[in-house]
Coordinates of C-alpha atoms and ligand atoms in Angstrom, one line a residue:
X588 CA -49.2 -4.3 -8.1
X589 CA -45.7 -3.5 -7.1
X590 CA -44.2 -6.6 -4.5
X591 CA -42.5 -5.3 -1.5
X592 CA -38.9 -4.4 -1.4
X593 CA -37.1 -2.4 0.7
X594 CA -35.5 1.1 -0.5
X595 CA -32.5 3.1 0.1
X596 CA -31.4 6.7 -1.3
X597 CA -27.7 6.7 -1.2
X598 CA -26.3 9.7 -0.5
X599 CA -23.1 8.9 -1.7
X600 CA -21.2 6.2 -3.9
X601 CA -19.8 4.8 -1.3
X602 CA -22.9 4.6 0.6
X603 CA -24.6 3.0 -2.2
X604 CA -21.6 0.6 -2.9
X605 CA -22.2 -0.8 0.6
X606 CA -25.9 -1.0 0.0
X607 CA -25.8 -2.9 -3.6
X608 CA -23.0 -5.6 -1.3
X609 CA -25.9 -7.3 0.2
X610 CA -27.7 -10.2 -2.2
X611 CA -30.4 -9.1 -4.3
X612 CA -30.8 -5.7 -4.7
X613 CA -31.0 -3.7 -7.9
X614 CA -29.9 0.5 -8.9
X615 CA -32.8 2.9 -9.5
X616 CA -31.8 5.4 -11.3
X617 CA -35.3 7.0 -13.0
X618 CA -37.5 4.2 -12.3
X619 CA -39.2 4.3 -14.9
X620 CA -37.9 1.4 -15.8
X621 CA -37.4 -0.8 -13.1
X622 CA -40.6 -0.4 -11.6
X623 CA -42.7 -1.5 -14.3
X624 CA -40.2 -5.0 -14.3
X625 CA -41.4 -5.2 -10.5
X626 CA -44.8 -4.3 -11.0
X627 CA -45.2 -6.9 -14.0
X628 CA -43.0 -9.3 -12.0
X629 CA -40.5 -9.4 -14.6
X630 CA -38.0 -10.2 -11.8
X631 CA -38.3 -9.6 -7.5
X632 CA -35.3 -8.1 -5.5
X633 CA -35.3 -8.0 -1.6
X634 CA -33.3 -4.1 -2.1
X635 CA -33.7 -1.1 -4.5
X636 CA -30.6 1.1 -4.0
X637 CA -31.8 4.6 -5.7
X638 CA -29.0 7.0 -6.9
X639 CA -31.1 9.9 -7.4
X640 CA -29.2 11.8 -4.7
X641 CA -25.5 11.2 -6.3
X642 CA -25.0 14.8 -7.7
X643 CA -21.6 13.3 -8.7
X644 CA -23.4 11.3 -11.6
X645 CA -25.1 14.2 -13.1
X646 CA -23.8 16.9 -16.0
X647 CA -22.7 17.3 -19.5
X648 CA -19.1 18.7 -19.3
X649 CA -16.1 18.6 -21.5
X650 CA -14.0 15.8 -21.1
X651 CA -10.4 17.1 -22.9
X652 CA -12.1 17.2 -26.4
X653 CA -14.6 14.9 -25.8
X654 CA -17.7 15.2 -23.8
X655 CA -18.6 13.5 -20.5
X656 CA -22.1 12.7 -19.9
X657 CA -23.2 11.7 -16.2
X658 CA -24.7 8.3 -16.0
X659 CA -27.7 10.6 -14.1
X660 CA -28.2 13.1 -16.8
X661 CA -32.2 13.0 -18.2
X662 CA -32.7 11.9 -21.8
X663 CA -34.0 15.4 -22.2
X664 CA -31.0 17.3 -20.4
X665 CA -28.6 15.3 -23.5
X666 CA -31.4 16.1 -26.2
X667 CA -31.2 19.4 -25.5
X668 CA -27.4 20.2 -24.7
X669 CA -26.4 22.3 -26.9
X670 CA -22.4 21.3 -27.3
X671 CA -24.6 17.8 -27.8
X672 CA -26.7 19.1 -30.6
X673 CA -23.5 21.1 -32.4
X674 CA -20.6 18.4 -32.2
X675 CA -23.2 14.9 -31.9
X676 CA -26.4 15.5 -33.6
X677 CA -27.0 11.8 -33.5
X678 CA -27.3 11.7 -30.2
X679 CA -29.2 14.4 -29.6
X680 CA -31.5 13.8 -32.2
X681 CA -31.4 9.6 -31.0
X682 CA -32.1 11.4 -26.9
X683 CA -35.2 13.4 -28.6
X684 CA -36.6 10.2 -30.4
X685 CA -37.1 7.8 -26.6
X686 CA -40.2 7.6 -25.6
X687 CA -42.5 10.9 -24.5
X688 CA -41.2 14.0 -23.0
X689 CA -42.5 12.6 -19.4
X690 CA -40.7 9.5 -19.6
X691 CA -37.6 11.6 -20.9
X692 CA -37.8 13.7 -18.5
X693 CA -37.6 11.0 -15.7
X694 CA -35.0 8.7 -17.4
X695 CA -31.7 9.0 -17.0
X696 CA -28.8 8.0 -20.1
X697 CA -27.8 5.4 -17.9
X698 CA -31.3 3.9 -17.4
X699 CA -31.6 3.7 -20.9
X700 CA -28.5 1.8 -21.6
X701 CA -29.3 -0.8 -18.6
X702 CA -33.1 -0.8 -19.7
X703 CA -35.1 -4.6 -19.6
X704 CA -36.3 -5.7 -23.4
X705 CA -39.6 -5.2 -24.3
X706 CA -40.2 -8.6 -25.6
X707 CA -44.0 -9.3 -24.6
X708 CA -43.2 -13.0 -23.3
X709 CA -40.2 -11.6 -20.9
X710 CA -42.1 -8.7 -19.5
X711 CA -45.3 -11.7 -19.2
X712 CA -46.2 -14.6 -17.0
X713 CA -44.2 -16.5 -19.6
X714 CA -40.7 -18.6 -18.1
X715 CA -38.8 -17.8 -21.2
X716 CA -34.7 -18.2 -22.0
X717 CA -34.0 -15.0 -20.8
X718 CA -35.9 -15.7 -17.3
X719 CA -34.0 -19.2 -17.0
X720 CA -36.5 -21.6 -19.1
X721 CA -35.8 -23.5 -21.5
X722 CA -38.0 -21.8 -24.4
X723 CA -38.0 -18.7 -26.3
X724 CA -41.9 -18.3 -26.4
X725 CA -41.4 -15.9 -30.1
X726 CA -39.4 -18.2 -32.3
X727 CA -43.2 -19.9 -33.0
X728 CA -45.4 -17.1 -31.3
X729 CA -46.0 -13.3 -32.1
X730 CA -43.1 -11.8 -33.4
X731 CA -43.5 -8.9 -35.4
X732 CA -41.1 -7.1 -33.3
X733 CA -38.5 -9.2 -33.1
X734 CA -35.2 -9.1 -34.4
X735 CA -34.2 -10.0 -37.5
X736 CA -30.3 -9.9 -37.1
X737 CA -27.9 -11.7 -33.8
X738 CA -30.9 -13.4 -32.5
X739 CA -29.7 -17.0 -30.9
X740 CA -31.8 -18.9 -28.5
X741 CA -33.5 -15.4 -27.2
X742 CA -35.0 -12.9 -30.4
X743 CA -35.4 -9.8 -28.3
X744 CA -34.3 -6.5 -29.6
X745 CA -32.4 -4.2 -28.1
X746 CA -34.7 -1.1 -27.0
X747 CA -32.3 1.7 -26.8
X748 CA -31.9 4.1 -29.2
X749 CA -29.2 6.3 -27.3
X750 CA -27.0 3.3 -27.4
X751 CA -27.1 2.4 -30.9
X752 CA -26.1 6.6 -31.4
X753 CA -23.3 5.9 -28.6
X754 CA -22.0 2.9 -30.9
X755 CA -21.6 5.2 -33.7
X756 CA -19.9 8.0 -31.8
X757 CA -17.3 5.2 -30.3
X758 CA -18.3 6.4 -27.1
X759 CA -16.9 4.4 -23.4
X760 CA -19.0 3.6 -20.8
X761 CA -17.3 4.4 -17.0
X762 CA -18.1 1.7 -14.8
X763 CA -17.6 1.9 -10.5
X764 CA -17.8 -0.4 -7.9
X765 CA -16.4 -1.5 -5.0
X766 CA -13.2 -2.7 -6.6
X767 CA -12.5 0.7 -8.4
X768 CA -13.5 2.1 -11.9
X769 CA -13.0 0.4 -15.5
X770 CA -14.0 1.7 -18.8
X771 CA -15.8 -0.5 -21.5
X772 CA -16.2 0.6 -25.1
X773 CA -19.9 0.7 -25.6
X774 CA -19.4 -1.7 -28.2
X775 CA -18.7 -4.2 -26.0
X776 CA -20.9 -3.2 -23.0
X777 CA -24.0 -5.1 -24.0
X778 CA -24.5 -9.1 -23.9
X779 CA -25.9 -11.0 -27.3
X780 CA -27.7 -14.1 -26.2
X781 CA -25.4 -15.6 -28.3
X782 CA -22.5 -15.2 -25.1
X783 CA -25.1 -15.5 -22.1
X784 CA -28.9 -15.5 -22.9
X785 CA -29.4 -14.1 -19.8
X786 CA -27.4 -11.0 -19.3
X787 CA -28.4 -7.9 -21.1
X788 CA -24.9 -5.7 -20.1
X789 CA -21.7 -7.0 -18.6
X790 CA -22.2 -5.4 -15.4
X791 CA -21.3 -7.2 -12.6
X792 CA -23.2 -7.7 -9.0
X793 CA -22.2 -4.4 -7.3
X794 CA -21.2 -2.2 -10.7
X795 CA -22.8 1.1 -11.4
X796 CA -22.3 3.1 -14.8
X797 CA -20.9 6.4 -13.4
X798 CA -20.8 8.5 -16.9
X799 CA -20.1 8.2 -20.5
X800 CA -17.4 9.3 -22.5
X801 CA -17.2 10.4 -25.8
X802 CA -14.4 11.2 -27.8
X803 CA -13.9 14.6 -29.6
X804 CA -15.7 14.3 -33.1
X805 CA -13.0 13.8 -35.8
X806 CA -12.8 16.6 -38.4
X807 CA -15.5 16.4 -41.0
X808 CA -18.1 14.8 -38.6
X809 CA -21.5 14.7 -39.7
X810 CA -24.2 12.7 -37.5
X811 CA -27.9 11.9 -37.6
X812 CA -30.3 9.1 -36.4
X813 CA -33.4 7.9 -38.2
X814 CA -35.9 6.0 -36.3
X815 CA -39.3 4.2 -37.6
X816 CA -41.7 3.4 -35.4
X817 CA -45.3 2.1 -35.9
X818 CA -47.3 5.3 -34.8
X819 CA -46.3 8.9 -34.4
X820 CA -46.3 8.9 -30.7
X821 CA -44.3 7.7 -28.3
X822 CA -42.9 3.9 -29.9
X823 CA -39.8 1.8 -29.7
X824 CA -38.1 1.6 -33.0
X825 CA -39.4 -0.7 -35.6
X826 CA -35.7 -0.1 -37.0
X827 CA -33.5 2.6 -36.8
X828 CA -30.0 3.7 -37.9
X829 CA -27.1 5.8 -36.2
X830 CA -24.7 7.5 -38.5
X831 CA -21.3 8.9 -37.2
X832 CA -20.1 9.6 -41.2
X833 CA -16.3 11.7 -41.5
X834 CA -16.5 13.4 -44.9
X835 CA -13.6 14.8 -47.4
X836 CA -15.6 17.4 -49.3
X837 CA -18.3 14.6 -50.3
X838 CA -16.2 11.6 -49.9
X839 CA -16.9 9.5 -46.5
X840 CA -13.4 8.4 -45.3
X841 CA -14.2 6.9 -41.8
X842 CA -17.2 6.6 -39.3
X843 CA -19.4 4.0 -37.7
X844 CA -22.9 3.1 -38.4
X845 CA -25.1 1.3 -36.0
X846 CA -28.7 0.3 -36.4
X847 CA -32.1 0.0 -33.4
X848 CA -34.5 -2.5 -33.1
X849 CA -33.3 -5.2 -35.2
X850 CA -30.9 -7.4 -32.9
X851 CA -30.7 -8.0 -29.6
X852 CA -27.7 -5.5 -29.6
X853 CA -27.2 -2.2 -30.7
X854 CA -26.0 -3.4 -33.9
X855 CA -22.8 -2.3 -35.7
X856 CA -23.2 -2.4 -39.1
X857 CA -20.1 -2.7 -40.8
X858 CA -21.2 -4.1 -43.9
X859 CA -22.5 -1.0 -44.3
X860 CA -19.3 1.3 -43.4
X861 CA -17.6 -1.0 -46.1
X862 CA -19.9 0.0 -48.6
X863 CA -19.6 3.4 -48.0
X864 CA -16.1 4.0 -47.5
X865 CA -14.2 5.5 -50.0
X866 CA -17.6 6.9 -51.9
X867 CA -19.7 9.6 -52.4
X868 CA -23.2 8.6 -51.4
X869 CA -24.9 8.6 -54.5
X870 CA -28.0 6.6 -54.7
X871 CA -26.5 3.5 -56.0
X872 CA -23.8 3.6 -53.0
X873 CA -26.9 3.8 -50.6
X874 CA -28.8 1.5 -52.7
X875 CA -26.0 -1.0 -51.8
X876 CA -25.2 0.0 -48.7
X877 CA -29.0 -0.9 -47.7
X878 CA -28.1 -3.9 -49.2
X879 CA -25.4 -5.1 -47.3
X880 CA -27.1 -3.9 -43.9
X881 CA -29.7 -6.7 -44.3
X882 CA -26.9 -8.8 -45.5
X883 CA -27.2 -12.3 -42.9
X884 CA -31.1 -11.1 -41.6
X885 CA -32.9 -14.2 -40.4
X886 CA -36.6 -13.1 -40.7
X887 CA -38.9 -14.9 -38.3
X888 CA -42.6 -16.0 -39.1
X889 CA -43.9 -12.1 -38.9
X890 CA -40.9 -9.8 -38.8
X891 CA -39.6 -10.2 -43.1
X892 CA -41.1 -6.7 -43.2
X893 CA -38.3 -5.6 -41.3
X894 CA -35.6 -6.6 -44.0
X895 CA -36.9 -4.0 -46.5
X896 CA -37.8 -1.5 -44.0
X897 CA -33.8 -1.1 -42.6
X898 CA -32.6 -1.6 -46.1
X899 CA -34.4 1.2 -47.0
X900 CA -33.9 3.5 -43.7
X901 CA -30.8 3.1 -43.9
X902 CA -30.7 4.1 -47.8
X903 CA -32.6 7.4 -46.5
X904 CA -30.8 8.3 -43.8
X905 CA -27.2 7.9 -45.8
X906 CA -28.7 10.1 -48.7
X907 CA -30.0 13.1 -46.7
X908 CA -27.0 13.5 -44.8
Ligands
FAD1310 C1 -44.0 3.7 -22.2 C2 -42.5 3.6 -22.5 C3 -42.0 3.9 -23.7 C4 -40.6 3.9 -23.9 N1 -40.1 4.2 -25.2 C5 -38.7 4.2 -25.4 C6 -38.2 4.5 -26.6 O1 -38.9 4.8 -27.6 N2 -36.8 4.5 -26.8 C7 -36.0 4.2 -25.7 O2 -34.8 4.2 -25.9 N3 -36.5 3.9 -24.5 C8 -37.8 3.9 -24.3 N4 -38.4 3.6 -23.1 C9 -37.5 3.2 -22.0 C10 -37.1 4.4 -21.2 O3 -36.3 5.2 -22.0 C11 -36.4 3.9 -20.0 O4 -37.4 3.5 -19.1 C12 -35.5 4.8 -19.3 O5 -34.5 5.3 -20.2 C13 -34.8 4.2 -18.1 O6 -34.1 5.2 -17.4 P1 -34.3 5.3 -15.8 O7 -33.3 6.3 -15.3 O8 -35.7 5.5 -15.4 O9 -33.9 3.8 -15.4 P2 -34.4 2.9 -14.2 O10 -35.8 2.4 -14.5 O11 -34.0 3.5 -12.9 O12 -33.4 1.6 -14.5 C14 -33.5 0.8 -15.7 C15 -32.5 -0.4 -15.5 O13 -31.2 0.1 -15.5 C16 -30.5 -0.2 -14.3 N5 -29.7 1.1 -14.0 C17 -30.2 2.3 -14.1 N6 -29.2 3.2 -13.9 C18 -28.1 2.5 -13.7 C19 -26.7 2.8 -13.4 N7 -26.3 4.1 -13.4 N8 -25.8 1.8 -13.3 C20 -26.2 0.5 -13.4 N9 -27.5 0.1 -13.6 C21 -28.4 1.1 -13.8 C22 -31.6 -0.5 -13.3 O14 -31.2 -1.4 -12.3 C23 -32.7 -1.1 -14.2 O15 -32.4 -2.4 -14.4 C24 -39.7 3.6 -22.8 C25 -40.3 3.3 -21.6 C26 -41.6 3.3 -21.4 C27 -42.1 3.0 -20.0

């Protein structure tokens, strides 16, 4: 059942600004998030501040060569732009993979990069690391779908799987409050437990992601995601992997690579980009490049099956594009 709060719909930044001031209140965006933390009692708040009224945070426009998405616009509106499809299949493809068309259609890009983790003893009655405790209840208990890689005190995994196609595109997240507006490379916009168990994004008491930036795609550009999941319908990734790959005829020369649902991060895999660079992606290249993606994994009890799984996505996804 969902606790009481009270709600506002801001009908401008400003307005909501002033709202988010007060002590413990929290952004809507979607809800379709959010809600489910407050029904499940993942966290309380006295406030919900919605910005569903904020036309200013909607649209896909161009941004000098680059592309500006508003922190409003639905996962479905970015898997479906066509500039997004042309110049940043991974995202578009990475936009079509979250969750069902409802929830896509009710999410919002910026949701998705704020989301909670899906870890079964954070979103229980369990008084984990991550909700101020002093255990993480997975190290010994059920965790298949854990993470494998970054994990430190806390062995969530990241849920996104636009952010993990952002990471590859080098993309910048715009950031408002009170204060004024700073930009953080995506890179750097999400927390390991590693620097503060408890924080999921650097965003501050009163900061709202406003859009994202991407930069123009570099000549030779080619893009995809490839995401496993455990069933054919709606699933978080078991493991996934973002490619933002520049190409001289079939040599790669530059790019990132980021992989889903293995760390408590979007992960930058840079093993990987080392592997490739310079190469043609022959099977042996991808065969190594696999390699060196698992390269540091620290299976727990029930989640080894995830070392050969992103060793081998990432294999595929390098060789089909
Ligand atoms: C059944 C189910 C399956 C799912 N499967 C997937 C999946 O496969 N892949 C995947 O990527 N996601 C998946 N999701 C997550 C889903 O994509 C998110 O719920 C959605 O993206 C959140 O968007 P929202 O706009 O509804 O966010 P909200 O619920 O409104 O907010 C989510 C969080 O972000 C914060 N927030 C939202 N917008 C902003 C902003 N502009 N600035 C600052 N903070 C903000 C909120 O305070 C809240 O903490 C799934 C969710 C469900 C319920």
């Amino acid at each position: 059942m969902l606790p009481q709060f009270g709600f506002v719909r801001a009908q401008t930044l400003d307005e909501a600004f002033a709202q988010l001031d007060a002590a413990d209140t929290r952004v809507s965006a979607g809800g379709s998030d959010l809600l489910g933390c407050l029904r499940d009692g993942v966290f309380d708040c006295a406030k919900v501040v919605s910005l569903s009224r904020l036309d200013a945070l909607r649209g896909i426009a161009a941004n000098g060569g680059g592309l500006r998405i508003g922190a409003l616009a639905r996962i479905a509106e970015v898997a479906a732009n066509p500039t997004v499809n042309e110049r940043y299949a991974v995202l578009a493809q990475a936009a079509g993979a979250v969750a069902s068309p409802q929830l896509r259609n009710q999410g919002t890009i910026g949701g998705n990069l704020c989301q909670k983790p899906r870890c079964w003893y954070y979103r229980g009655e369990f008084h984990c690391k991550r909700k101020g405790g002093d255990t993480c209840y997975a190290l010994a208990g059920e965790n298949q779908f854990h993470c494998i890689l970054g994990g430190q005190g806390c062995y969530i995994v990241h849920p996104s799987d636009t952010a993990p196609a952002l990471v590859a595109l080098g993309a910048t997240v715009r950031i408002a409050s009170r204060e004024g507006t700073r930009t953080v490379p995506i890179e750097e916009f999400h927390v390991s437990p590693r620097d503060d168990v408890q924080r999921e994004t650097v965003l501050r008491a009163g900061e709202v992601v406003t859009a994202i930036d991407i930069p123009a795609p570099p000549r030779g550009l080619r893009s995809s995601y490839r995401k496993v999941r455990a069933r054919g319908s709606w699933d978080f990734a078991l493991a996934g992997v973002a490619l933002a790959l520049q190409f001289d005829g079939t040599t790669v020369t530059g790019g990132r690579v980021a992989l889903s649902g293995v760390a408590p991060v979007p992960w930058r895999a840079r093993a990987v980009e080392q592997a490739i660079m310079g190469q043609a992606l022959t099977p042996e290249v991808a065969e190594r490049a696999g390699a060196a993606a698992v390269e540091g994994a620290a299976p727990l009890k029930r989640n080894g099956y995830k070392v050969p799984l992103v060793r081998n996505v990432v294999r595929e996804a390098l060789l089909a594009i």
